[in-house]
PDB file of C-alpha atoms and ligand atoms in Angstrom:
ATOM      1  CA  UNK A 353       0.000   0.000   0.000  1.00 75.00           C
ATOM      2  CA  UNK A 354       2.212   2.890  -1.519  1.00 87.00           C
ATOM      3  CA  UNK A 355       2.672   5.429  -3.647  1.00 93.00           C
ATOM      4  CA  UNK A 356      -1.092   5.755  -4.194  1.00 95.00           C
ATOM      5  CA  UNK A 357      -2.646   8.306  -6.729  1.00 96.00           C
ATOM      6  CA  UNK A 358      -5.684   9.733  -7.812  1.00 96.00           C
ATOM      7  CA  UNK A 359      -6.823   6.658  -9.889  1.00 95.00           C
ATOM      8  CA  UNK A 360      -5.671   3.764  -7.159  1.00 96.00           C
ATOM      9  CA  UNK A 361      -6.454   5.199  -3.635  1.00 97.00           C
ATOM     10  CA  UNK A 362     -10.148   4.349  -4.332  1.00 98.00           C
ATOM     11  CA  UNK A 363      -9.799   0.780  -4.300  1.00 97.00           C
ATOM     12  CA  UNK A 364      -6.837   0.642  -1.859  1.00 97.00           C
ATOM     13  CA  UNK A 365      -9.223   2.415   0.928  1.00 98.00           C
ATOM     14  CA  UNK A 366     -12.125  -0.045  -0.191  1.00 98.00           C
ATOM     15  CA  UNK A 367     -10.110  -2.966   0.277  1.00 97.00           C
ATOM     16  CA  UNK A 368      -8.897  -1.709   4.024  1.00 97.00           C
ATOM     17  CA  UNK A 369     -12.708  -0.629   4.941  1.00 97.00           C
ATOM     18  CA  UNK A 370     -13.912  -4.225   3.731  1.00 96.00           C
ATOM     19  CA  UNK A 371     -12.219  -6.215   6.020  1.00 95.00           C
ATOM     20  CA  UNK A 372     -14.988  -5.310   8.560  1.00 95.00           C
ATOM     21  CA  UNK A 373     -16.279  -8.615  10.132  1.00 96.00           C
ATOM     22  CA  UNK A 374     -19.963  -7.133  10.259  1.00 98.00           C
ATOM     23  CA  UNK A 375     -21.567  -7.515   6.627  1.00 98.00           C
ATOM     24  CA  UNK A 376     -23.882  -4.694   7.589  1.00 98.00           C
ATOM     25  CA  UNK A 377     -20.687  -2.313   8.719  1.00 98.00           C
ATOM     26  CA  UNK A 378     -19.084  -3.304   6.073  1.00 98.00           C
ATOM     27  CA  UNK A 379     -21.495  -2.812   3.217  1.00 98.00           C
ATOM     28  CA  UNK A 380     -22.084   1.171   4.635  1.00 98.00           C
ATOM     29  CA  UNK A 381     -18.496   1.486   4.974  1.00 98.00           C
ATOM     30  CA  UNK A 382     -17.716   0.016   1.503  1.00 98.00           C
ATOM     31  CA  UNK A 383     -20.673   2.104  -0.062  1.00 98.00           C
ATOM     32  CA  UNK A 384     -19.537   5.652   2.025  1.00 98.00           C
ATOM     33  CA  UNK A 385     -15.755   5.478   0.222  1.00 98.00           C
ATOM     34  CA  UNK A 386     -17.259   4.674  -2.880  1.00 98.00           C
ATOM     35  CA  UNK A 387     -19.693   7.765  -2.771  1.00 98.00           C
ATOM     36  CA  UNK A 388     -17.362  10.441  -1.079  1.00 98.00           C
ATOM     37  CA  UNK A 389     -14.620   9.307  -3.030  1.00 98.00           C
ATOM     38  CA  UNK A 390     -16.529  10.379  -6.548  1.00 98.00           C
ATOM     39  CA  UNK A 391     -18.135  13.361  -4.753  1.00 98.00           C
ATOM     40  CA  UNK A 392     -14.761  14.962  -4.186  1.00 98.00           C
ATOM     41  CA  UNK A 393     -13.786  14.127  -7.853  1.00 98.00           C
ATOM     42  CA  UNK A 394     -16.731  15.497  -8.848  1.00 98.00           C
ATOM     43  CA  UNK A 395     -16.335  18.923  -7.291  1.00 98.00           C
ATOM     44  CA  UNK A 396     -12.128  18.717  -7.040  1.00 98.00           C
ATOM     45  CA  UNK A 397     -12.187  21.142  -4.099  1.00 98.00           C
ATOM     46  CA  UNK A 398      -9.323  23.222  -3.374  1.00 98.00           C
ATOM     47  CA  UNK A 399      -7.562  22.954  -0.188  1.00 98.00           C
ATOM     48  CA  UNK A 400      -9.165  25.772   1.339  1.00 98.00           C
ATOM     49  CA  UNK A 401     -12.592  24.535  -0.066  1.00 98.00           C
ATOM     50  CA  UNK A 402     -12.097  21.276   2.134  1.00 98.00           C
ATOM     51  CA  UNK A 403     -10.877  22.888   4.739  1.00 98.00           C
ATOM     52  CA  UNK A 404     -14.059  25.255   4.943  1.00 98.00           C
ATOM     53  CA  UNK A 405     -16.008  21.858   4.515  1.00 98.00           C
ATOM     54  CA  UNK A 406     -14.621  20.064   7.637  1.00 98.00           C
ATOM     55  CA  UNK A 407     -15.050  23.569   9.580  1.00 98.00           C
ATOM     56  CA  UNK A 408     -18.254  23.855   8.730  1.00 98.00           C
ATOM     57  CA  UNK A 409     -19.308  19.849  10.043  1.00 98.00           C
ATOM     58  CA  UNK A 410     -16.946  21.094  13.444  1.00 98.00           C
ATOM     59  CA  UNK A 411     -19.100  23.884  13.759  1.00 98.00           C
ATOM     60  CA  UNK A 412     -22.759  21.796  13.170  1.00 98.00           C
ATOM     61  CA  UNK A 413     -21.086  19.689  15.597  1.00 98.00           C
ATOM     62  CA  UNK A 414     -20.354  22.175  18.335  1.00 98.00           C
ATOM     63  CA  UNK A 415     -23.777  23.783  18.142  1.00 97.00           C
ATOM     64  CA  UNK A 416     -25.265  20.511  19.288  1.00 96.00           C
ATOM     65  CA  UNK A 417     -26.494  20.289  22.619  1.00 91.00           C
ATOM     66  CA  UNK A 418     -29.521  18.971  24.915  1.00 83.00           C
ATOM     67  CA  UNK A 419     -31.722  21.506  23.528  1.00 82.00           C
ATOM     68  CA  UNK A 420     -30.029  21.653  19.732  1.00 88.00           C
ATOM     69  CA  UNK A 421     -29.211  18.769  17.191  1.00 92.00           C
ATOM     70  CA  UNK A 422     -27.663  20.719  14.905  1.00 96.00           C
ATOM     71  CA  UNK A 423     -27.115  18.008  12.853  1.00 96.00           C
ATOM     72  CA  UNK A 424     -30.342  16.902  12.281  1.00 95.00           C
ATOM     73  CA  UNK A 425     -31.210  19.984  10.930  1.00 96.00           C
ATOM     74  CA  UNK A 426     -28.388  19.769   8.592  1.00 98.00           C
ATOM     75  CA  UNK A 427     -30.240  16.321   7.501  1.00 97.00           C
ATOM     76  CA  UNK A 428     -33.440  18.008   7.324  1.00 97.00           C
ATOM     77  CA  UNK A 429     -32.695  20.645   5.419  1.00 98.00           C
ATOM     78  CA  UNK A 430     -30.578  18.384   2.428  1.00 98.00           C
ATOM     79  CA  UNK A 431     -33.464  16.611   2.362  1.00 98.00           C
ATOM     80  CA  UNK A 432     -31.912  13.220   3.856  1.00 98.00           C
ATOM     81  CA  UNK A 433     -34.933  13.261   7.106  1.00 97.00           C
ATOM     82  CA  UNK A 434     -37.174  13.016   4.674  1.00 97.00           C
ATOM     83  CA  UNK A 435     -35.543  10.488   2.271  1.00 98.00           C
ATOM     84  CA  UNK A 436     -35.027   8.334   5.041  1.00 97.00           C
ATOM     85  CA  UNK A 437     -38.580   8.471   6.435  1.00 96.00           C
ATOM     86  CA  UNK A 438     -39.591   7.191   3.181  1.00 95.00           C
ATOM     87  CA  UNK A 439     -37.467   4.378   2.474  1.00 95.00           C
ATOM     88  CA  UNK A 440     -39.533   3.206   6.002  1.00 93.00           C
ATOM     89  CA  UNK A 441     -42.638   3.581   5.316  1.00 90.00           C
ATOM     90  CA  UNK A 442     -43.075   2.210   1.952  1.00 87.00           C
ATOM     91  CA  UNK A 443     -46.391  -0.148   2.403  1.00 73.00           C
ATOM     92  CA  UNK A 444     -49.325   1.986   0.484  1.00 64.00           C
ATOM     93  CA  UNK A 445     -51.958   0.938   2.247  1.00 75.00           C
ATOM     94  CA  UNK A 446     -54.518   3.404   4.134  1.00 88.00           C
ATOM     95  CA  UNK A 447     -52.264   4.472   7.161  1.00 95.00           C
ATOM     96  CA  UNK A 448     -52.016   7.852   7.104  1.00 97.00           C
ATOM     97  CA  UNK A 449     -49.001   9.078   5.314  1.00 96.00           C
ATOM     98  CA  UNK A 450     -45.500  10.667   7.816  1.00 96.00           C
ATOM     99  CA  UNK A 451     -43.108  12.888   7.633  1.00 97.00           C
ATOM    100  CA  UNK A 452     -40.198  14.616   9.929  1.00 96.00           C
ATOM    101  CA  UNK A 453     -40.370  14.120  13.817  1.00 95.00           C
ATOM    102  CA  UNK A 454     -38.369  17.654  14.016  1.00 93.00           C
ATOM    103  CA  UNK A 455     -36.173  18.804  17.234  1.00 91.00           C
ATOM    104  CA  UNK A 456     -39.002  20.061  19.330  1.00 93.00           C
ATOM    105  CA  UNK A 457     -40.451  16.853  20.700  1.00 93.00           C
ATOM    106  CA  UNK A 458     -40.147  16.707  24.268  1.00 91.00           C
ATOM    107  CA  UNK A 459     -40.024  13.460  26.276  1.00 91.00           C
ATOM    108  CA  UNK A 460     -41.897  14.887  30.011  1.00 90.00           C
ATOM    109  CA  UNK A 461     -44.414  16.393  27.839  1.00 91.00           C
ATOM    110  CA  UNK A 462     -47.694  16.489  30.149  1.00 89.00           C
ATOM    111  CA  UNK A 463     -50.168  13.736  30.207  1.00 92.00           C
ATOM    112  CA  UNK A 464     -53.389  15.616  29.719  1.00 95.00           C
ATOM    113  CA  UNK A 465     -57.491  14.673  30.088  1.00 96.00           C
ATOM    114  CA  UNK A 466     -59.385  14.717  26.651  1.00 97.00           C
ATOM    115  CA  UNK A 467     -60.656  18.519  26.101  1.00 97.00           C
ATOM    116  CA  UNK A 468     -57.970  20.102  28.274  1.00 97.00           C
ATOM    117  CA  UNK A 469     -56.550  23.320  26.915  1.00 97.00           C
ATOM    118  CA  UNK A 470     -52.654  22.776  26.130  1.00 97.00           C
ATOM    119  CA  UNK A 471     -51.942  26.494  25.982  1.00 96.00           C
ATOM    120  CA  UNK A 472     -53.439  27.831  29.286  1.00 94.00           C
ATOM    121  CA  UNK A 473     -52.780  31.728  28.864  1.00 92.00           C
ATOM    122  CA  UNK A 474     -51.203  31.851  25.486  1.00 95.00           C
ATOM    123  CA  UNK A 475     -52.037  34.321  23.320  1.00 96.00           C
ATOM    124  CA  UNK A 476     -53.968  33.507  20.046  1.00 97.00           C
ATOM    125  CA  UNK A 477     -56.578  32.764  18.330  1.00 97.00           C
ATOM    126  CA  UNK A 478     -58.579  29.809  19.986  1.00 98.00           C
ATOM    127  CA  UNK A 479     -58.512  26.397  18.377  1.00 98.00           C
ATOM    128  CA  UNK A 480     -60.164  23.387  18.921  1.00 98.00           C
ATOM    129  CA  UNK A 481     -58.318  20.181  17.657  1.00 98.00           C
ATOM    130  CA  UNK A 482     -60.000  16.587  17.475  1.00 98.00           C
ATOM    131  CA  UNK A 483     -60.160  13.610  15.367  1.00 98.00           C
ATOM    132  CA  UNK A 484     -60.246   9.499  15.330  1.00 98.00           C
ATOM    133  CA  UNK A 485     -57.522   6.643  15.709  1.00 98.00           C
ATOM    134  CA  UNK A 486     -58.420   3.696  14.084  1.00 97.00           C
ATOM    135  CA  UNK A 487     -56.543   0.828  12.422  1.00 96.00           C
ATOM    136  CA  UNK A 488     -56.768  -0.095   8.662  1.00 94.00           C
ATOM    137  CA  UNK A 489     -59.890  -1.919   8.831  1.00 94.00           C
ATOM    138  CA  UNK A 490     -61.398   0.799  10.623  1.00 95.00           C
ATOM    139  CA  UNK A 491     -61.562  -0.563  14.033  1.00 97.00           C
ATOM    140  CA  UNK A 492     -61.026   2.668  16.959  1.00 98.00           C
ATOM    141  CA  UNK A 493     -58.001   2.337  18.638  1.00 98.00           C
ATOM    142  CA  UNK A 494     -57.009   2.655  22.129  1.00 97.00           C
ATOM    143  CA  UNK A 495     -53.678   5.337  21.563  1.00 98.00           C
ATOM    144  CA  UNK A 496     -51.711   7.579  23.432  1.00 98.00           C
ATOM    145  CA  UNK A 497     -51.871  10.776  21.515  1.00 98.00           C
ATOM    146  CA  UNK A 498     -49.390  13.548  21.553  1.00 98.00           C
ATOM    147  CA  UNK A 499     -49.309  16.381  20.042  1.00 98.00           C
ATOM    148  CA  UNK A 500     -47.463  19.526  20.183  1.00 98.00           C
ATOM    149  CA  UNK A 501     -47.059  23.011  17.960  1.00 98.00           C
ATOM    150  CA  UNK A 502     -45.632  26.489  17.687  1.00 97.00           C
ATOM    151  CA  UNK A 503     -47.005  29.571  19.373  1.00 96.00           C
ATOM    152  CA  UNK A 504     -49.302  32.222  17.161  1.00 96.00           C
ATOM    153  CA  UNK A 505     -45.473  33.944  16.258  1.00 96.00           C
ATOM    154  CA  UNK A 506     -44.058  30.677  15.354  1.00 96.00           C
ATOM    155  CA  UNK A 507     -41.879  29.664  18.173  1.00 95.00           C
ATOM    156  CA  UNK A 508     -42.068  26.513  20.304  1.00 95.00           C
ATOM    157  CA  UNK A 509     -42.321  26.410  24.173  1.00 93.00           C
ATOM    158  CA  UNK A 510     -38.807  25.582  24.529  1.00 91.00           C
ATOM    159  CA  UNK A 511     -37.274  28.483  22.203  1.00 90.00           C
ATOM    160  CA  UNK A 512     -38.974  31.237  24.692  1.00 90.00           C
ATOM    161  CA  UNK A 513     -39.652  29.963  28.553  1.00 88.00           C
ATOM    162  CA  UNK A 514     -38.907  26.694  30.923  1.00 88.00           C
ATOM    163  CA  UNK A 515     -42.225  26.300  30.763  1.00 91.00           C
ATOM    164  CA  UNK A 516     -44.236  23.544  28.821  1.00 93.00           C
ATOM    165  CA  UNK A 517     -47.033  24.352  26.644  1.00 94.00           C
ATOM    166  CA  UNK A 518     -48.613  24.136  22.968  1.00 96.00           C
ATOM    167  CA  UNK A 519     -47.618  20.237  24.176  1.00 97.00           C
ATOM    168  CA  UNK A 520     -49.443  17.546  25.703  1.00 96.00           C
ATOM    169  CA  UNK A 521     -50.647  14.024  25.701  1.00 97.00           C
ATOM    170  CA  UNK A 522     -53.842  11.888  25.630  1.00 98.00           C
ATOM    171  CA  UNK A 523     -55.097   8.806  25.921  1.00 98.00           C
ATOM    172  CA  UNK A 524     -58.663   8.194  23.372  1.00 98.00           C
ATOM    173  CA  UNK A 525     -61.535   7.429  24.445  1.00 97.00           C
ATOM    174  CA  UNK A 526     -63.525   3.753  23.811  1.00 97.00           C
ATOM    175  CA  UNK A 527     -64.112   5.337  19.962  1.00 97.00           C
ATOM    176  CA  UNK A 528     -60.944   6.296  19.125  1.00 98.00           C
ATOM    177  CA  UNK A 529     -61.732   9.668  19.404  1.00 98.00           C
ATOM    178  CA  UNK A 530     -59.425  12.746  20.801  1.00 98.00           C
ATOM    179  CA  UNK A 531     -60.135  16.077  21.552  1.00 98.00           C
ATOM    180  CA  UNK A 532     -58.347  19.524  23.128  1.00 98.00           C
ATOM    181  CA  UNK A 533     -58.099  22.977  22.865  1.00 98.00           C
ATOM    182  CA  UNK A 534     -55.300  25.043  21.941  1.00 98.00           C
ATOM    183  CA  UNK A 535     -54.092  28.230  20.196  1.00 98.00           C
ATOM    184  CA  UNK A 536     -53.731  28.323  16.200  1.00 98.00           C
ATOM    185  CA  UNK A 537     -49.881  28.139  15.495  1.00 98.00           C
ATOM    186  CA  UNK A 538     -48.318  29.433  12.564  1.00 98.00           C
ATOM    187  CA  UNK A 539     -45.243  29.313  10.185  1.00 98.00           C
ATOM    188  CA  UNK A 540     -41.735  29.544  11.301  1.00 97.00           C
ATOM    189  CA  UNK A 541     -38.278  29.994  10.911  1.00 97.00           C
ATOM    190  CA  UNK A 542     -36.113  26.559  11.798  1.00 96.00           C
ATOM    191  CA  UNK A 543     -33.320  27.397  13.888  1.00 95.00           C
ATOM    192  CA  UNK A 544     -31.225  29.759  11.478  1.00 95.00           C
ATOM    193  CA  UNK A 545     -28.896  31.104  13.840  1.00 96.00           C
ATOM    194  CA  UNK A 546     -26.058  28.198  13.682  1.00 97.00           C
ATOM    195  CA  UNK A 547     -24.063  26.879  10.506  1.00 98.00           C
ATOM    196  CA  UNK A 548     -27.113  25.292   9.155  1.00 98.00           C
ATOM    197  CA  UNK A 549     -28.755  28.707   8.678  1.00 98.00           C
ATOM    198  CA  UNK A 550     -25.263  29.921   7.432  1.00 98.00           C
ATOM    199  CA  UNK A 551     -25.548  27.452   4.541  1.00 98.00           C
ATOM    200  CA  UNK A 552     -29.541  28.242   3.805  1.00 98.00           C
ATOM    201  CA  UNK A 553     -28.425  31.780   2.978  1.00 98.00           C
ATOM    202  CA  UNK A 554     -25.585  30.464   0.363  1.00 98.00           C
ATOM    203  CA  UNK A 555     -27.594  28.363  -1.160  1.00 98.00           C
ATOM    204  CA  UNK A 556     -30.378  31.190  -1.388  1.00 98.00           C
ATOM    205  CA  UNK A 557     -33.367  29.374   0.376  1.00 98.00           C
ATOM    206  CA  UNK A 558     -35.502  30.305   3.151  1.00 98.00           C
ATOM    207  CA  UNK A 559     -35.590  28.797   6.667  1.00 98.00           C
ATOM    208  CA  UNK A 560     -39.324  28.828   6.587  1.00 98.00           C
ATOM    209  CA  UNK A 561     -41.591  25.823   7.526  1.00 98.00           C
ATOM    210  CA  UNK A 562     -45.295  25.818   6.762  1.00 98.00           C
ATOM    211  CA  UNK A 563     -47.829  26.326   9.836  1.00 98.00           C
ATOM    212  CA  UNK A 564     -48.807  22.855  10.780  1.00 98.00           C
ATOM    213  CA  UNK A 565     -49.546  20.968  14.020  1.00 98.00           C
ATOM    214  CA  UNK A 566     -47.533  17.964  15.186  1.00 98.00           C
ATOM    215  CA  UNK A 567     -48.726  14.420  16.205  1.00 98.00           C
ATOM    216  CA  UNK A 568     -47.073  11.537  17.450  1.00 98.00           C
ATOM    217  CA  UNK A 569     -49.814   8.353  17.707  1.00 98.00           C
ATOM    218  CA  UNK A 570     -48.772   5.331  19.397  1.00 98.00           C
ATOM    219  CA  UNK A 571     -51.229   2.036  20.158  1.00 98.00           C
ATOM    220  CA  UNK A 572     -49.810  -1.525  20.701  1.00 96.00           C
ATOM    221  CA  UNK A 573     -49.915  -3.448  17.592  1.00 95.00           C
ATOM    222  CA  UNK A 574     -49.650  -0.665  15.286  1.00 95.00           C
ATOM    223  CA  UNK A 575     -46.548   1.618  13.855  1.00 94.00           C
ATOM    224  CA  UNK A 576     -45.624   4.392  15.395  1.00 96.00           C
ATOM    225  CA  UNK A 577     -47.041   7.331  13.439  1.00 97.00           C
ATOM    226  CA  UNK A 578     -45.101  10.384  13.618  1.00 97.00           C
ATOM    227  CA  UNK A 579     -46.470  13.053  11.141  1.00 98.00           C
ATOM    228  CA  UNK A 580     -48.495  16.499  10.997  1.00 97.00           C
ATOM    229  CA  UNK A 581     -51.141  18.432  10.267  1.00 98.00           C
ATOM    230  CA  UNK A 582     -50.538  21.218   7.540  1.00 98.00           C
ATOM    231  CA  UNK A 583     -52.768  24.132   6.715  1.00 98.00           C
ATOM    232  CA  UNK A 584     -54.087  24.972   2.956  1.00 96.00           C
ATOM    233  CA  UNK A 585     -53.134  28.776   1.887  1.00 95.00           C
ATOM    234  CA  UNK A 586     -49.868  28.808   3.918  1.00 97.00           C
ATOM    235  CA  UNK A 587     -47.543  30.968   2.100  1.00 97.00           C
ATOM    236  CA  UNK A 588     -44.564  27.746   3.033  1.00 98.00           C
ATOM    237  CA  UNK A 589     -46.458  24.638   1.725  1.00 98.00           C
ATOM    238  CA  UNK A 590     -44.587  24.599  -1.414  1.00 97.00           C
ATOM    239  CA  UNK A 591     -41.249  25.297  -0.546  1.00 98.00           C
ATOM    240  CA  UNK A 592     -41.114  23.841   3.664  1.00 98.00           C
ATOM    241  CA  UNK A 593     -37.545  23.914   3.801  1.00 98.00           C
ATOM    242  CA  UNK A 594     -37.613  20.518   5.295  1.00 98.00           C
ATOM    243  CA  UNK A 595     -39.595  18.758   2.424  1.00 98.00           C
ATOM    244  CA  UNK A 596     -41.793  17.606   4.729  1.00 98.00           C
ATOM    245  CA  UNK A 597     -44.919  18.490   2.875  1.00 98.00           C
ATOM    246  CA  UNK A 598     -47.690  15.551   1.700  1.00 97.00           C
ATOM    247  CA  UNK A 599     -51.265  16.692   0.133  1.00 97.00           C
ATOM    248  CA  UNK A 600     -52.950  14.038   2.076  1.00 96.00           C
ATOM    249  CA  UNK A 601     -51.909  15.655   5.327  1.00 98.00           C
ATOM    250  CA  UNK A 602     -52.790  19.313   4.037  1.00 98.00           C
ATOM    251  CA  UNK A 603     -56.249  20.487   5.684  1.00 98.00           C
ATOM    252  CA  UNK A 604     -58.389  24.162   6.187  1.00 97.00           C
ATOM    253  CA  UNK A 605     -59.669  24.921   9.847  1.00 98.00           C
ATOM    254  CA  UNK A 606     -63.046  25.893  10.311  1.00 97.00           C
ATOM    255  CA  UNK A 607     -63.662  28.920  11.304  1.00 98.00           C
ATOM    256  CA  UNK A 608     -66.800  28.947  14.215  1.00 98.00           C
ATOM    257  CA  UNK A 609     -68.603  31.974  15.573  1.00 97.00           C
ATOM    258  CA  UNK A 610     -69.429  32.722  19.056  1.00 98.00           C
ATOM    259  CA  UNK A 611     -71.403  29.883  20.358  1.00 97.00           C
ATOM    260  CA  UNK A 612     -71.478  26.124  22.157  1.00 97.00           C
ATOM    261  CA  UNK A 613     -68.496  24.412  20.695  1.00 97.00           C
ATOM    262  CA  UNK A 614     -68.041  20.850  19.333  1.00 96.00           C
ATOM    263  CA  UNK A 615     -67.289  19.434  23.415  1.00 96.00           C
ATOM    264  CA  UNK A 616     -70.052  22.020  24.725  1.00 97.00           C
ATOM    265  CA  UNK A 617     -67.758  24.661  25.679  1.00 96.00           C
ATOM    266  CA  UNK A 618     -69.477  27.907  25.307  1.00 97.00           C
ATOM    267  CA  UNK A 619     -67.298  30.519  23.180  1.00 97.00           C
ATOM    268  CA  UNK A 620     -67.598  34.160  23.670  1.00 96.00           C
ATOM    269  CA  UNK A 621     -65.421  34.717  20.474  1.00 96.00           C
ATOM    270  CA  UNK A 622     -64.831  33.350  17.541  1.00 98.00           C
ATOM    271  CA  UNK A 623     -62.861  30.027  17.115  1.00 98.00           C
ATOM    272  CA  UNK A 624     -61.294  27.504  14.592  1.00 98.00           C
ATOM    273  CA  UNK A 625     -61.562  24.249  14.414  1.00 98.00           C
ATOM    274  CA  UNK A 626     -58.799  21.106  12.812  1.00 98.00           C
ATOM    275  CA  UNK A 627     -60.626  17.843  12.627  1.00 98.00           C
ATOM    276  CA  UNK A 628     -58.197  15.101  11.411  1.00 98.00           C
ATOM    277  CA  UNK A 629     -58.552  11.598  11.422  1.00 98.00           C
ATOM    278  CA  UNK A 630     -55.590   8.909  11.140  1.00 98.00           C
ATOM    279  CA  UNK A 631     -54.712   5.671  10.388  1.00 97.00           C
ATOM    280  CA  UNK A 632     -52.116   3.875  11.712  1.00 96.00           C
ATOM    281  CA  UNK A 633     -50.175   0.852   9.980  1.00 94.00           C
ATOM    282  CA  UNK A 634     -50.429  -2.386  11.365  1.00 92.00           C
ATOM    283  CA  UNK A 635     -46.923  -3.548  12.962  1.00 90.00           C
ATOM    284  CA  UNK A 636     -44.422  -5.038  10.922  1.00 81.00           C
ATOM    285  CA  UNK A 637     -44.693  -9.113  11.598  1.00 68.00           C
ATOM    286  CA  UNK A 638     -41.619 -10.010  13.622  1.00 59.00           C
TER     287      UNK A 638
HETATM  288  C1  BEZ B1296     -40.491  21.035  13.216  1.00 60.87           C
HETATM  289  O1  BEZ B1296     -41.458  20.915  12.501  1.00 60.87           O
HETATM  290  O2  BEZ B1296     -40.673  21.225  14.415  1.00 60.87           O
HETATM  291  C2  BEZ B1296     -39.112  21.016  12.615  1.00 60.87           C
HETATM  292  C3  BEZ B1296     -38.779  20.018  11.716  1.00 60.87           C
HETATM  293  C4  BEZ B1296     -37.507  20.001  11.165  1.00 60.87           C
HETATM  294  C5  BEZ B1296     -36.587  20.971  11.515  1.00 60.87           C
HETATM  295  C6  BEZ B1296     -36.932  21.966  12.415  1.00 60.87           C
HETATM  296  C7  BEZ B1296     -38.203  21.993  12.962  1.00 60.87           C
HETATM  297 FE1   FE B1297     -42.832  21.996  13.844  1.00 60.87          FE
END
């Protein structure tokens, strides 16, 4: 192993990475030469070019912490979430469709009672969320619903206070049904502020994600669904800078007058109201 060049190296580094014991390792390993190898032909960078390159995946890496996955924005935005979440849910039957879990998730999200209000004092415009869980034939499931969405400015709980809201989970009731209150969200920014927004502005794009509510459904038995709820007329639905956008998941509220709402509450202004319904897949046999 000497004296290697521009047309041998390839192979030389292929043959080193596939002496991995672990087919799976070694396939990825074999496959990740082979593609970064002709990537870096392709574009011939200059020193200073690859230098910039592995200061820029330093400083995505930096920026991580508990709060920010820098990274995963960096897949999100090159489109790889996405790509990935598709090559796992391939089966076209009638689950409803997914798309990006995003970095704003939070695991000691509060366990809430059907028709609780997840945004107790936070400014907006009132909305009224429900919908069904049911499996592909239709049957209502027993689910843990969670949910969670931006503020009527666009930011998440987390980006402004210590304190949890626009987030919650339920359990459904005997007809798969779920129901809350909340605030109507609207589009945002992602994170910009890091290397990931850096590149978004060289490549000319905006950092702009369509308004949209989140939902993570879980019942035994069944695939995890982790998808959302977009809004028709949103400026962002055709360029979300995560490419997290599916027509089946694209829905209008409707808008309610003063009056008894759909769970009896009685409304002294007027309200909107997202009624969704979803599918989940039936679990993968083991
Ligand atoms: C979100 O929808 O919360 C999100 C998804 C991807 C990147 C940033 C935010
Ligand atoms: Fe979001």
């Amino acid at each position: 192993m000497r004296d290697l060049n521009e047309e041998s190296i390839t192979a030389e580094v292929l043959c080193a990475v596939g002496q991995a014991e672990n087919p799976r390792i070694r396939q990825i390993s074999e496959s990740l030469v082979r593609h970064l190898h002709a990537f870096v032909r392709e574009i011939e960078p200059s020193q200073a070019e690859w230098e910039f390159g592995v200061s820029f995946l330093t400083r995505v890496g930096q920026m991580c912490s508990e709060t920010r996955q820098e990274f995963v924005l960096l897949s999100d935005t090159l489109g790889v979430s996405m790509l990935v979440d598709a090559i796992n849910h391939r089966t076209a039957d009638a689950a409803t469709e997914t798309t990006v879990f995003g970095p704003f998730f939070v695991e000691t999200r509060p366990q809430l009672s059907l028709g609780d209000n997840i945004s107790p004092g936070v400014p907006g415009v009132p909305l009224f969320v429900s919908g069904t869980v049911r499996g592909p034939d239709g049957a209502p499931l027993s689910a843990l619903v969670d949910t969670w969405h931006s503020d009527d400015e666009g930011f998440y709980d987390v980006q402004v206070s210590d304190e949890l809201k626009m987030r919650g989970s339920f359990r459904t009731d005997v007809d798969g049904r779920f129901w809350f209150w909340s605030v109507k969200p609207k589009y945002y920014p992602i994170p910009n502020d890091g290397p990931v927004g850096q590149m978004l502005e060289a490549q000319g794009r905006h950092p702009f994600r369509p308004e949209h509510v989140h939902f993570m459904i879980e019942a035994p038995g069944f695939q995890t669904l982790v998808t959302h709820v977009f809004i028709d007329g949103d400026p962002y639905l055709e360029s979300d800078v995560v490419f997290g956008v599916k027509t089946s998941l694209v829905t209008r509220y409707r808008e309610c007058q003063p009056g008894t709402a759909p769970d009896g509450t009685q409304m002294d202004r007027p309200y909107l109201v997202l009624d969704y319904d979803f599918i989940l897949a039936e679990a993968a046999a083991q």
